[in-house]
Amino acid sequence: LMTRLGSADTPVMISLDNCQWMDDQSIRILRRVAQSEASYQLLVLSSRINEGQSSRVRNAAKLDSHISIGPLDSESIRRLSESMAGALPAEVVQVVQDYAEGSPFMAAAVLRGMVESSVLVSDKDYWVLDRDKLQHFQTASDAGDVLAGRLESLPPKAREFMNAAAVIGSEFTLDAIVELSQIDLSQSFEMLADIRRQRMLWSKPDGSYAFAHDKIREAVLHELAPDLKRQMHGRIGEYFAKNDPERTYDLAYHFDAAGMHREALPYALTAATKARDEFSLGSARSQLMIAVRAFHVSDQATRHLVESMMSEVLMLLGEYDEAERWLTEAARSATTDQDDALIATRQGELAFKRGDKVEAVGFYESALKRLNQPICNNRLQLFVNLSVEIIAQAVHTMAPRL
């Protein structure tokens, strides 16, 4: 679909934001789009440098040009601040510049924090600076402390709302908030409106909500007591299990974060299988690690399944040393000849990928022996065995009921 968009009469620009969070499947699609002969397309990608999948995205996209945007300089921070609030005292601008460290989001957050804490007070056409409060405001060690201070200024119920939202994830729905926070729906609407006015959350077209920036969610989670956080993860996991059991990725994550490994295990296996089938190998690996943390409540067959899947995923990721370690574990936990043969076959594949053909042949022959299949030691044997297989396949094709 994307490769066929655009024509001479109607050229198309495709803009993709936050590309550092792309999964493996999205990167494959991006590679196909970048390699296509789409003469009337302009593909614009934006991502944060050296974060997440940014380097893989750059390699996949084969960019014609690259623009690196660094932190804003002091003059740009000053202009941004004054575009929001008008003329500001020089001391205020300096504080914003110091805490923002070139980040436009943090500059806006620090400036709002100064207004909310009454460091800056509006007096008709200009701002009045309270220097005593400014001195207290400057005791914050960094911008994260400023964000935490903004959160502390929220009413207790609004803090509970934000706590629930942060535990659920970077995106959430109001019904999940109501369930987790036990705040009634009418109150939740009021709080949501107030928090949105403070630019901490925003609404999305699909009716869900999201944090305005990851740093806000990080600040909320940082202030939550570990025991309370685990309890909340468990409650939202139970809510999703009852009301939306198809959210296997989220269910595995929340139950794992709650320490409820037995509950997390089946969802992690389902999510890992789905991710592997979709070639989202990073997601598959994350879900399998959740399953690994549930080994103490797993039987041997489940452990073998996880170890086998992990070795396959790591081989596809090109992490051969780690794949070898998991194959060794899987060989120990195998309970049937078929399991042994599959692991031996995969070990042969790994040896072949590393260029050791002799070792690969040894593993493949070992797999055949475990399945009681003959091993061809000369060309005559090979010819006879191939002939038998060809005849058998031909008979099954002509008379499938035999």
mmCIF file of C-alpha atoms in Angstrom:
data_model
loop_
_atom_site.group_PDB
_atom_site.id
_atom_site.type_symbol
_atom_site.label_atom_id
_atom_site.label_comp_id
_atom_site.label_asym_id
_atom_site.label_seq_id
_atom_site.Cartn_x
_atom_site.Cartn_y
_atom_site.Cartn_z
ATOM 1 C CA LEU A 1 0.000 0.000 0.000
ATOM 2 C CA MET A 2 2.634 2.542 1.043
ATOM 3 C CA THR A 3 4.867 1.880 -1.966
ATOM 4 C CA ARG A 4 1.991 2.676 -4.351
ATOM 5 C CA LEU A 5 0.989 5.968 -2.783
ATOM 6 C CA GLY A 6 1.562 9.129 -4.829
ATOM 7 C CA SER A 7 1.548 10.052 -8.494
ATOM 8 C CA ALA A 8 2.798 12.853 -10.755
ATOM 9 C CA ASP A 9 -0.433 14.772 -10.127
ATOM 10 C CA THR A 10 -0.672 14.044 -6.391
ATOM 11 C CA PRO A 11 2.741 13.539 -4.774
ATOM 12 C CA VAL A 12 2.671 12.281 -1.183
ATOM 13 C CA MET A 13 4.713 13.049 1.913
ATOM 14 C CA ILE A 14 4.792 10.269 4.555
ATOM 15 C CA SER A 15 5.891 11.500 7.979
ATOM 16 C CA LEU A 16 6.765 8.997 10.733
ATOM 17 C CA ASP A 17 7.485 10.282 14.248
ATOM 18 C CA ASN A 18 9.246 8.617 17.214
ATOM 19 C CA CYS A 19 10.905 6.092 14.910
ATOM 20 C CA GLN A 20 13.290 5.057 17.677
ATOM 21 C CA TRP A 21 10.419 2.936 19.068
ATOM 22 C CA MET A 22 9.781 0.997 15.847
ATOM 23 C CA ASP A 23 9.496 -2.779 16.237
ATOM 24 C CA ASP A 24 11.146 -5.309 13.927
ATOM 25 C CA GLN A 25 8.103 -5.673 11.688
ATOM 26 C CA SER A 26 7.832 -1.895 11.203
ATOM 27 C CA ILE A 27 11.528 -1.684 10.334
ATOM 28 C CA ARG A 28 11.072 -4.402 7.696
ATOM 29 C CA ILE A 29 8.163 -2.466 6.180
ATOM 30 C CA LEU A 30 10.242 0.711 6.257
ATOM 31 C CA ARG A 31 13.065 -1.091 4.438
ATOM 32 C CA ARG A 32 10.641 -2.244 1.715
ATOM 33 C CA VAL A 33 9.254 1.270 1.314
ATOM 34 C CA ALA A 34 12.753 2.774 1.146
ATOM 35 C CA GLN A 35 13.821 0.263 -1.542
ATOM 36 C CA SER A 36 10.723 0.760 -3.687
ATOM 37 C CA GLU A 37 10.641 2.828 -6.880
ATOM 38 C CA ALA A 38 8.214 5.385 -5.447
ATOM 39 C CA SER A 39 9.188 8.446 -7.464
ATOM 40 C CA TYR A 40 6.448 10.667 -6.079
ATOM 41 C CA GLN A 41 6.974 10.093 -2.381
ATOM 42 C CA LEU A 42 8.824 12.072 0.252
ATOM 43 C CA LEU A 43 9.532 9.979 3.340
ATOM 44 C CA VAL A 44 10.294 12.023 6.468
ATOM 45 C CA LEU A 45 11.451 10.188 9.586
ATOM 46 C CA SER A 46 12.133 11.655 13.004
ATOM 47 C CA SER A 47 13.765 9.903 15.919
ATOM 48 C CA ARG A 48 15.904 10.627 18.940
ATOM 49 C CA ILE A 49 19.594 10.026 18.337
ATOM 50 C CA ASN A 50 21.203 6.997 20.000
ATOM 51 C CA GLU A 51 17.967 5.798 21.566
ATOM 52 C CA GLY A 52 15.994 2.606 20.978
ATOM 53 C CA GLN A 53 16.112 1.456 17.351
ATOM 54 C CA SER A 54 17.341 4.760 15.870
ATOM 55 C CA SER A 55 20.497 3.300 14.284
ATOM 56 C CA ARG A 56 18.581 0.371 12.735
ATOM 57 C CA VAL A 57 15.973 2.778 11.366
ATOM 58 C CA ARG A 58 18.666 4.907 9.724
ATOM 59 C CA ASN A 59 20.253 1.854 8.123
ATOM 60 C CA ALA A 60 16.914 0.496 6.899
ATOM 61 C CA ALA A 61 15.708 3.800 5.446
ATOM 62 C CA LYS A 62 18.852 4.515 3.370
ATOM 63 C CA LEU A 63 18.330 8.242 3.792
ATOM 64 C CA ASP A 64 19.117 10.685 1.003
ATOM 65 C CA SER A 65 19.754 13.413 3.547
ATOM 66 C CA HIS A 66 20.080 13.583 7.305
ATOM 67 C CA ILE A 67 19.434 16.563 9.580
ATOM 68 C CA SER A 68 20.694 16.380 13.147
ATOM 69 C CA ILE A 69 18.928 18.766 15.523
ATOM 70 C CA GLY A 70 20.838 19.292 18.748
ATOM 71 C CA PRO A 71 19.664 20.895 22.000
ATOM 72 C CA LEU A 72 18.294 24.417 21.795
ATOM 73 C CA ASP A 73 20.811 27.117 22.614
ATOM 74 C CA SER A 74 20.238 29.670 25.385
ATOM 75 C CA GLU A 75 18.819 32.283 23.020
ATOM 76 C CA SER A 76 16.302 29.792 21.592
ATOM 77 C CA ILE A 77 15.203 28.800 25.116
ATOM 78 C CA ARG A 78 14.706 32.489 25.942
ATOM 79 C CA ARG A 79 12.617 33.047 22.812
ATOM 80 C CA LEU A 80 10.570 29.916 23.503
ATOM 81 C CA SER A 81 9.867 31.041 27.080
ATOM 82 C CA GLU A 82 8.827 34.513 25.996
ATOM 83 C CA SER A 83 6.630 33.100 23.227
ATOM 84 C CA MET A 84 4.700 31.344 26.014
ATOM 85 C CA ALA A 85 4.627 34.047 28.661
ATOM 86 C CA GLY A 86 5.676 37.343 27.120
ATOM 87 C CA ALA A 87 8.488 39.447 28.572
ATOM 88 C CA LEU A 88 10.142 37.714 31.530
ATOM 89 C CA PRO A 89 12.631 38.857 34.187
ATOM 90 C CA ALA A 90 16.200 37.940 33.272
ATOM 91 C CA GLU A 91 16.545 35.818 36.426
ATOM 92 C CA VAL A 92 13.574 33.685 35.384
ATOM 93 C CA VAL A 93 14.969 33.144 31.882
ATOM 94 C CA GLN A 94 18.296 32.087 33.388
ATOM 95 C CA VAL A 95 16.630 29.512 35.650
ATOM 96 C CA VAL A 96 14.663 28.075 32.718
ATOM 97 C CA GLN A 97 17.835 27.870 30.625
ATOM 98 C CA ASP A 98 19.766 26.141 33.407
ATOM 99 C CA TYR A 99 17.146 23.481 34.114
ATOM 100 C CA ALA A 100 15.997 22.870 30.532
ATOM 101 C CA GLU A 101 19.464 21.901 29.244
ATOM 102 C CA GLY A 102 18.336 22.578 25.705
ATOM 103 C CA SER A 103 15.057 20.611 25.900
ATOM 104 C CA PRO A 104 11.986 22.555 24.714
ATOM 105 C CA PHE A 105 9.676 20.265 26.688
ATOM 106 C CA MET A 106 11.606 20.793 29.922
ATOM 107 C CA ALA A 107 11.748 24.550 29.317
ATOM 108 C CA ALA A 108 7.952 24.648 29.105
ATOM 109 C CA ALA A 109 7.618 22.367 32.155
ATOM 110 C CA VAL A 110 9.991 24.505 34.269
ATOM 111 C CA LEU A 111 8.202 27.707 33.307
ATOM 112 C CA ARG A 112 4.801 26.233 34.171
ATOM 113 C CA GLY A 113 6.260 24.950 37.432
ATOM 114 C CA MET A 114 7.359 28.480 38.353
ATOM 115 C CA VAL A 115 3.852 29.788 37.698
ATOM 116 C CA GLU A 116 2.162 26.957 39.608
ATOM 117 C CA SER A 117 4.457 27.445 42.627
ATOM 118 C CA SER A 118 3.831 31.230 42.567
ATOM 119 C CA VAL A 119 7.439 32.090 41.814
ATOM 120 C CA LEU A 120 5.923 34.077 38.956
ATOM 121 C CA VAL A 121 2.650 35.896 39.556
ATOM 122 C CA SER A 122 0.733 37.677 36.829
ATOM 123 C CA ASP A 123 -0.081 41.335 37.494
ATOM 124 C CA LYS A 124 -2.097 42.538 34.534
ATOM 125 C CA ASP A 125 0.429 43.203 31.758
ATOM 126 C CA TYR A 126 3.609 41.914 33.406
ATOM 127 C CA TRP A 127 5.031 39.240 35.688
ATOM 128 C CA VAL A 128 5.987 39.786 39.322
ATOM 129 C CA LEU A 129 8.904 37.676 40.564
ATOM 130 C CA ASP A 130 8.929 36.415 44.177
ATOM 131 C CA ARG A 131 12.666 36.094 44.848
ATOM 132 C CA ASP A 132 12.235 34.171 48.128
ATOM 133 C CA LYS A 133 10.158 31.519 46.356
ATOM 134 C CA LEU A 134 12.613 31.559 43.466
ATOM 135 C CA GLN A 135 15.423 30.727 45.872
ATOM 136 C CA HIS A 136 13.407 27.782 47.212
ATOM 137 C CA PHE A 137 12.530 26.717 43.660
ATOM 138 C CA GLN A 138 16.235 26.588 42.780
ATOM 139 C CA THR A 139 16.897 23.965 45.458
ATOM 140 C CA ALA A 140 15.679 21.349 42.926
ATOM 141 C CA SER A 141 18.722 19.419 41.725
ATOM 142 C CA ASP A 142 17.510 19.001 38.137
ATOM 143 C CA ALA A 143 14.518 19.248 35.829
ATOM 144 C CA GLY A 144 13.238 15.897 37.104
ATOM 145 C CA ASP A 145 12.860 17.439 40.564
ATOM 146 C CA VAL A 146 10.968 20.340 38.995
ATOM 147 C CA LEU A 147 8.558 17.854 37.383
ATOM 148 C CA ALA A 148 8.163 16.079 40.726
ATOM 149 C CA GLY A 149 7.395 19.431 42.315
ATOM 150 C CA ARG A 150 4.662 20.077 39.759
ATOM 151 C CA LEU A 151 3.171 16.678 40.572
ATOM 152 C CA GLU A 152 3.254 17.433 44.307
ATOM 153 C CA SER A 153 1.160 20.535 43.688
ATOM 154 C CA LEU A 154 -1.695 18.363 42.394
ATOM 155 C CA PRO A 155 -4.560 17.526 44.790
ATOM 156 C CA PRO A 156 -4.336 14.057 46.400
ATOM 157 C CA LYS A 157 -7.048 12.562 44.185
ATOM 158 C CA ALA A 158 -5.358 13.912 41.071
ATOM 159 C CA ARG A 159 -2.094 12.304 42.235
ATOM 160 C CA GLU A 160 -3.915 8.982 42.579
ATOM 161 C CA PHE A 161 -5.236 9.471 39.053
ATOM 162 C CA MET A 162 -1.703 10.099 37.753
ATOM 163 C CA ASN A 163 -0.321 7.133 39.704
ATOM 164 C CA ALA A 164 -2.875 4.831 38.093
ATOM 165 C CA ALA A 165 -2.171 6.243 34.631
ATOM 166 C CA ALA A 166 1.591 5.808 35.018
ATOM 167 C CA VAL A 167 1.277 2.167 36.118
ATOM 168 C CA ILE A 168 -1.027 1.312 33.202
ATOM 169 C CA GLY A 169 1.442 2.686 30.662
ATOM 170 C CA SER A 170 2.288 5.637 28.441
ATOM 171 C CA GLU A 171 -1.245 5.340 26.975
ATOM 172 C CA PHE A 172 -4.422 4.454 28.861
ATOM 173 C CA THR A 173 -8.211 4.593 28.844
ATOM 174 C CA LEU A 174 -10.439 6.231 31.412
ATOM 175 C CA ASP A 175 -12.264 3.023 32.348
ATOM 176 C CA ALA A 176 -8.941 1.410 33.312
ATOM 177 C CA ILE A 177 -8.081 4.468 35.438
ATOM 178 C CA VAL A 178 -11.443 4.259 37.206
ATOM 179 C CA GLU A 179 -10.878 0.569 37.956
ATOM 180 C CA LEU A 180 -7.342 1.011 39.270
ATOM 181 C CA SER A 181 -7.744 4.259 41.207
ATOM 182 C CA GLN A 182 -11.302 3.598 42.462
ATOM 183 C CA ILE A 183 -12.146 7.215 41.609
ATOM 184 C CA ASP A 184 -15.686 7.497 40.244
ATOM 185 C CA LEU A 185 -16.184 8.361 36.588
ATOM 186 C CA SER A 186 -17.539 11.898 37.062
ATOM 187 C CA GLN A 187 -14.592 12.842 39.289
ATOM 188 C CA SER A 188 -12.195 11.274 36.815
ATOM 189 C CA PHE A 189 -13.510 13.469 34.014
ATOM 190 C CA GLU A 190 -13.025 16.580 36.157
ATOM 191 C CA MET A 191 -9.482 15.608 37.145
ATOM 192 C CA LEU A 192 -8.590 14.697 33.592
ATOM 193 C CA ALA A 193 -9.715 18.103 32.356
ATOM 194 C CA ASP A 194 -7.666 19.850 35.045
ATOM 195 C CA ILE A 195 -4.535 17.766 34.406
ATOM 196 C CA ARG A 196 -4.838 18.318 30.657
ATOM 197 C CA ARG A 197 -4.987 22.075 31.248
ATOM 198 C CA GLN A 198 -1.624 21.727 32.967
ATOM 199 C CA ARG A 199 -0.255 20.029 29.823
ATOM 200 C CA MET A 200 0.639 16.789 31.599
ATOM 201 C CA LEU A 201 -1.728 14.587 29.585
ATOM 202 C CA TRP A 202 -3.361 14.818 26.197
ATOM 203 C CA SER A 203 -6.208 13.049 24.452
ATOM 204 C CA LYS A 204 -5.869 10.890 21.345
ATOM 205 C CA PRO A 205 -8.280 10.536 18.412
ATOM 206 C CA ASP A 206 -9.222 6.973 19.421
ATOM 207 C CA GLY A 207 -10.557 8.145 22.796
ATOM 208 C CA SER A 208 -7.544 7.075 24.838
ATOM 209 C CA TYR A 209 -5.118 9.369 26.652
ATOM 210 C CA ALA A 210 -1.339 9.652 26.841
ATOM 211 C CA PHE A 211 1.340 11.399 28.863
ATOM 212 C CA ALA A 212 2.569 14.582 27.238
ATOM 213 C CA HIS A 213 6.132 13.356 27.740
ATOM 214 C CA ASP A 214 7.811 10.176 28.990
ATOM 215 C CA LYS A 215 9.602 12.193 31.682
ATOM 216 C CA ILE A 216 6.274 12.976 33.374
ATOM 217 C CA ARG A 217 5.435 9.284 33.631
ATOM 218 C CA GLU A 218 8.961 8.520 34.830
ATOM 219 C CA ALA A 219 8.631 11.148 37.578
ATOM 220 C CA VAL A 220 5.297 9.688 38.724
ATOM 221 C CA LEU A 221 6.651 6.123 38.819
ATOM 222 C CA HIS A 222 9.793 7.261 40.639
ATOM 223 C CA GLU A 223 7.677 8.608 43.504
ATOM 224 C CA LEU A 224 5.567 5.443 43.860
ATOM 225 C CA ALA A 225 6.512 3.022 46.638
ATOM 226 C CA PRO A 226 7.656 -0.337 45.175
ATOM 227 C CA ASP A 227 5.066 -2.369 47.127
ATOM 228 C CA LEU A 228 2.220 -0.108 46.021
ATOM 229 C CA LYS A 229 3.462 -0.248 42.425
ATOM 230 C CA ARG A 230 3.455 -4.057 42.469
ATOM 231 C CA GLN A 231 -0.068 -4.149 43.915
ATOM 232 C CA MET A 232 -1.323 -1.764 41.228
ATOM 233 C CA HIS A 233 0.288 -3.804 38.447
ATOM 234 C CA GLY A 234 -1.474 -6.891 39.822
ATOM 235 C CA ARG A 235 -4.876 -5.163 39.961
ATOM 236 C CA ILE A 236 -4.679 -3.791 36.437
ATOM 237 C CA GLY A 237 -3.488 -7.191 35.197
ATOM 238 C CA GLU A 238 -6.548 -8.857 36.770
ATOM 239 C CA TYR A 239 -8.780 -6.159 35.240
ATOM 240 C CA PHE A 240 -7.357 -6.718 31.730
ATOM 241 C CA ALA A 241 -7.572 -10.519 32.156
ATOM 242 C CA LYS A 242 -11.277 -10.195 32.904
ATOM 243 C CA ASN A 243 -12.223 -7.469 30.427
ATOM 244 C CA ASP A 244 -9.693 -7.635 27.601
ATOM 245 C CA PRO A 245 -7.861 -11.000 27.604
ATOM 246 C CA GLU A 246 -6.526 -10.447 24.079
ATOM 247 C CA ARG A 247 -4.044 -7.890 25.433
ATOM 248 C CA THR A 248 -1.485 -10.625 25.963
ATOM 249 C CA TYR A 249 1.558 -8.334 25.835
ATOM 250 C CA ASP A 250 0.137 -5.985 28.481
ATOM 251 C CA LEU A 251 -1.107 -8.847 30.645
ATOM 252 C CA ALA A 252 2.298 -10.527 30.680
ATOM 253 C CA TYR A 253 3.990 -7.207 31.496
ATOM 254 C CA HIS A 254 1.669 -6.251 34.360
ATOM 255 C CA PHE A 255 1.578 -9.681 36.000
ATOM 256 C CA ASP A 256 5.362 -9.921 35.733
ATOM 257 C CA ALA A 257 5.808 -6.455 37.270
ATOM 258 C CA ALA A 258 3.473 -7.518 40.079
ATOM 259 C CA GLY A 259 5.577 -10.603 40.786
ATOM 260 C CA MET A 260 2.632 -12.813 39.736
ATOM 261 C CA HIS A 261 4.785 -15.049 37.561
ATOM 262 C CA ARG A 262 2.371 -17.972 37.368
ATOM 263 C CA GLU A 263 -0.311 -15.661 35.942
ATOM 264 C CA ALA A 264 2.166 -13.969 33.589
ATOM 265 C CA LEU A 265 3.515 -17.193 32.069
ATOM 266 C CA PRO A 266 0.686 -18.233 29.671
ATOM 267 C CA TYR A 267 0.266 -14.684 28.367
ATOM 268 C CA ALA A 268 4.032 -14.319 27.859
ATOM 269 C CA LEU A 269 4.163 -17.561 25.857
ATOM 270 C CA THR A 270 1.215 -16.523 23.705
ATOM 271 C CA ALA A 271 2.657 -13.048 23.121
ATOM 272 C CA ALA A 272 6.125 -14.440 22.363
ATOM 273 C CA THR A 273 4.709 -16.881 19.803
ATOM 274 C CA LYS A 274 2.714 -14.125 18.131
ATOM 275 C CA ALA A 275 5.701 -11.782 18.054
ATOM 276 C CA ARG A 276 7.926 -14.527 16.611
ATOM 277 C CA ASP A 277 5.367 -15.288 13.891
ATOM 278 C CA GLU A 278 5.298 -11.591 13.013
ATOM 279 C CA PHE A 279 9.127 -11.422 13.114
ATOM 280 C CA SER A 280 8.990 -8.856 15.932
ATOM 281 C CA LEU A 281 12.050 -10.454 17.437
ATOM 282 C CA GLY A 282 12.745 -7.802 20.066
ATOM 283 C CA SER A 283 9.225 -8.166 21.455
ATOM 284 C CA ALA A 284 9.500 -11.957 21.346
ATOM 285 C CA ARG A 285 12.718 -11.814 23.348
ATOM 286 C CA SER A 286 11.170 -9.518 25.980
ATOM 287 C CA GLN A 287 8.178 -11.809 26.411
ATOM 288 C CA LEU A 288 10.385 -14.895 26.667
ATOM 289 C CA MET A 289 12.394 -13.201 29.414
ATOM 290 C CA ILE A 290 9.110 -12.791 31.331
ATOM 291 C CA ALA A 291 8.577 -16.535 30.859
ATOM 292 C CA VAL A 292 12.129 -17.223 32.087
ATOM 293 C CA ARG A 293 11.364 -15.349 35.307
ATOM 294 C CA ALA A 294 8.480 -17.809 35.793
ATOM 295 C CA PHE A 295 10.723 -20.898 35.613
ATOM 296 C CA HIS A 296 10.315 -21.535 39.340
ATOM 297 C CA VAL A 297 6.590 -22.198 38.747
ATOM 298 C CA SER A 298 7.035 -24.031 35.398
ATOM 299 C CA ASP A 299 7.254 -27.706 34.547
ATOM 300 C CA GLN A 300 10.145 -29.159 32.537
ATOM 301 C CA ALA A 301 8.228 -29.225 29.248
ATOM 302 C CA THR A 302 7.435 -25.499 29.537
ATOM 303 C CA ARG A 303 11.028 -24.644 30.405
ATOM 304 C CA HIS A 304 12.206 -26.608 27.374
ATOM 305 C CA LEU A 305 9.713 -24.776 25.143
ATOM 306 C CA VAL A 306 10.931 -21.373 26.371
ATOM 307 C CA GLU A 307 14.602 -22.314 26.018
ATOM 308 C CA SER A 308 14.020 -23.651 22.508
ATOM 309 C CA MET A 309 12.082 -20.537 21.429
ATOM 310 C CA MET A 310 14.712 -18.260 22.948
ATOM 311 C CA SER A 311 17.500 -20.008 21.037
ATOM 312 C CA GLU A 312 15.566 -19.619 17.783
ATOM 313 C CA VAL A 313 14.883 -15.918 18.358
ATOM 314 C CA LEU A 314 18.506 -15.211 19.275
ATOM 315 C CA MET A 315 19.739 -17.033 16.162
ATOM 316 C CA LEU A 316 17.472 -14.872 14.028
ATOM 317 C CA LEU A 317 18.833 -11.797 15.813
ATOM 318 C CA GLY A 318 22.376 -12.942 15.002
ATOM 319 C CA GLU A 319 23.375 -13.329 18.666
ATOM 320 C CA TYR A 320 25.024 -16.700 18.193
ATOM 321 C CA ASP A 321 26.890 -16.953 21.508
ATOM 322 C CA GLU A 322 23.704 -16.374 23.503
ATOM 323 C CA ALA A 323 21.799 -18.732 21.197
ATOM 324 C CA GLU A 324 24.388 -21.448 21.874
ATOM 325 C CA ARG A 325 23.930 -21.031 25.631
ATOM 326 C CA TRP A 326 20.158 -21.419 25.352
ATOM 327 C CA LEU A 327 20.522 -24.419 23.026
ATOM 328 C CA THR A 328 22.696 -26.100 25.658
ATOM 329 C CA GLU A 329 19.990 -25.478 28.271
ATOM 330 C CA ALA A 330 17.309 -26.750 25.892
ATOM 331 C CA ALA A 331 19.292 -29.924 25.223
ATOM 332 C CA ARG A 332 19.375 -30.614 28.970
ATOM 333 C CA SER A 333 15.621 -30.095 29.412
ATOM 334 C CA ALA A 334 14.527 -32.138 26.353
ATOM 335 C CA THR A 335 12.272 -35.058 27.298
ATOM 336 C CA THR A 336 11.550 -36.778 23.966
ATOM 337 C CA ASP A 337 13.555 -37.962 20.973
ATOM 338 C CA GLN A 338 11.736 -35.411 18.844
ATOM 339 C CA ASP A 339 12.851 -32.615 21.203
ATOM 340 C CA ASP A 340 16.430 -33.913 21.103
ATOM 341 C CA ALA A 341 16.364 -34.083 17.303
ATOM 342 C CA LEU A 342 14.994 -30.534 16.959
ATOM 343 C CA ILE A 343 17.668 -29.097 19.246
ATOM 344 C CA ALA A 344 20.411 -31.055 17.461
ATOM 345 C CA THR A 345 19.117 -29.724 14.130
ATOM 346 C CA ARG A 346 19.205 -26.179 15.463
ATOM 347 C CA GLN A 347 22.722 -26.701 16.809
ATOM 348 C CA GLY A 348 23.711 -27.886 13.328
ATOM 349 C CA GLU A 349 22.160 -24.767 11.831
ATOM 350 C CA LEU A 350 24.107 -22.601 14.267
ATOM 351 C CA ALA A 351 27.371 -24.363 13.447
ATOM 352 C CA PHE A 352 26.676 -23.912 9.721
ATOM 353 C CA LYS A 353 25.995 -20.176 10.214
ATOM 354 C CA ARG A 354 29.363 -19.917 11.960
ATOM 355 C CA GLY A 355 31.062 -21.645 9.029
ATOM 356 C CA ASP A 356 31.855 -24.935 10.760
ATOM 357 C CA LYS A 357 30.427 -27.429 8.253
ATOM 358 C CA VAL A 358 32.020 -30.496 9.864
ATOM 359 C CA GLU A 359 30.403 -29.770 13.224
ATOM 360 C CA ALA A 360 27.102 -28.968 11.481
ATOM 361 C CA VAL A 361 27.109 -32.382 9.739
ATOM 362 C CA GLY A 362 27.759 -34.058 13.088
ATOM 363 C CA PHE A 363 24.733 -32.390 14.656
ATOM 364 C CA TYR A 364 22.488 -33.191 11.670
ATOM 365 C CA GLU A 365 23.527 -36.854 11.756
ATOM 366 C CA SER A 366 22.871 -36.918 15.501
ATOM 367 C CA ALA A 367 19.349 -35.603 14.843
ATOM 368 C CA LEU A 368 18.698 -38.330 12.254
ATOM 369 C CA LYS A 369 19.887 -41.044 14.645
ATOM 370 C CA ARG A 370 17.540 -39.801 17.364
ATOM 371 C CA LEU A 371 14.668 -40.178 14.880
ATOM 372 C CA ASN A 372 15.876 -43.648 13.826
ATOM 373 C CA GLN A 373 16.489 -42.421 10.302
ATOM 374 C CA PRO A 374 19.275 -43.916 8.129
ATOM 375 C CA ILE A 375 22.450 -41.936 7.541
ATOM 376 C CA CYS A 376 23.932 -42.055 4.031
ATOM 377 C CA ASN A 377 27.629 -42.958 4.152
ATOM 378 C CA ASN A 378 28.131 -43.206 0.360
ATOM 379 C CA ARG A 379 26.533 -42.099 -2.897
ATOM 380 C CA LEU A 380 24.840 -45.416 -3.529
ATOM 381 C CA GLN A 381 23.055 -45.224 -0.178
ATOM 382 C CA LEU A 382 22.086 -41.627 -0.919
ATOM 383 C CA PHE A 383 20.677 -42.615 -4.316
ATOM 384 C CA VAL A 384 18.672 -45.533 -2.877
ATOM 385 C CA ASN A 385 17.231 -43.467 -0.008
ATOM 386 C CA LEU A 386 16.302 -40.570 -2.305
ATOM 387 C CA SER A 387 14.635 -42.983 -4.731
ATOM 388 C CA VAL A 388 12.571 -44.507 -1.925
ATOM 389 C CA GLU A 389 11.441 -41.062 -0.739
ATOM 390 C CA ILE A 390 10.578 -39.914 -4.284
ATOM 391 C CA ILE A 391 8.522 -43.062 -4.937
ATOM 392 C CA ALA A 392 6.741 -42.683 -1.588
ATOM 393 C CA GLN A 393 5.864 -39.045 -2.322
ATOM 394 C CA ALA A 394 4.643 -39.936 -5.820
ATOM 395 C CA VAL A 395 2.386 -42.698 -4.470
ATOM 396 C CA HIS A 396 0.939 -40.357 -1.806
ATOM 397 C CA THR A 397 0.296 -37.710 -4.470
ATOM 398 C CA MET A 398 -1.543 -40.098 -6.808
ATOM 399 C CA ALA A 399 -3.343 -42.010 -4.055
ATOM 400 C CA PRO A 400 -3.533 -39.719 -0.994
ATOM 401 C CA ARG A 401 -5.686 -42.203 0.964
ATOM 402 C CA LEU A 402 -2.976 -44.852 0.972
#
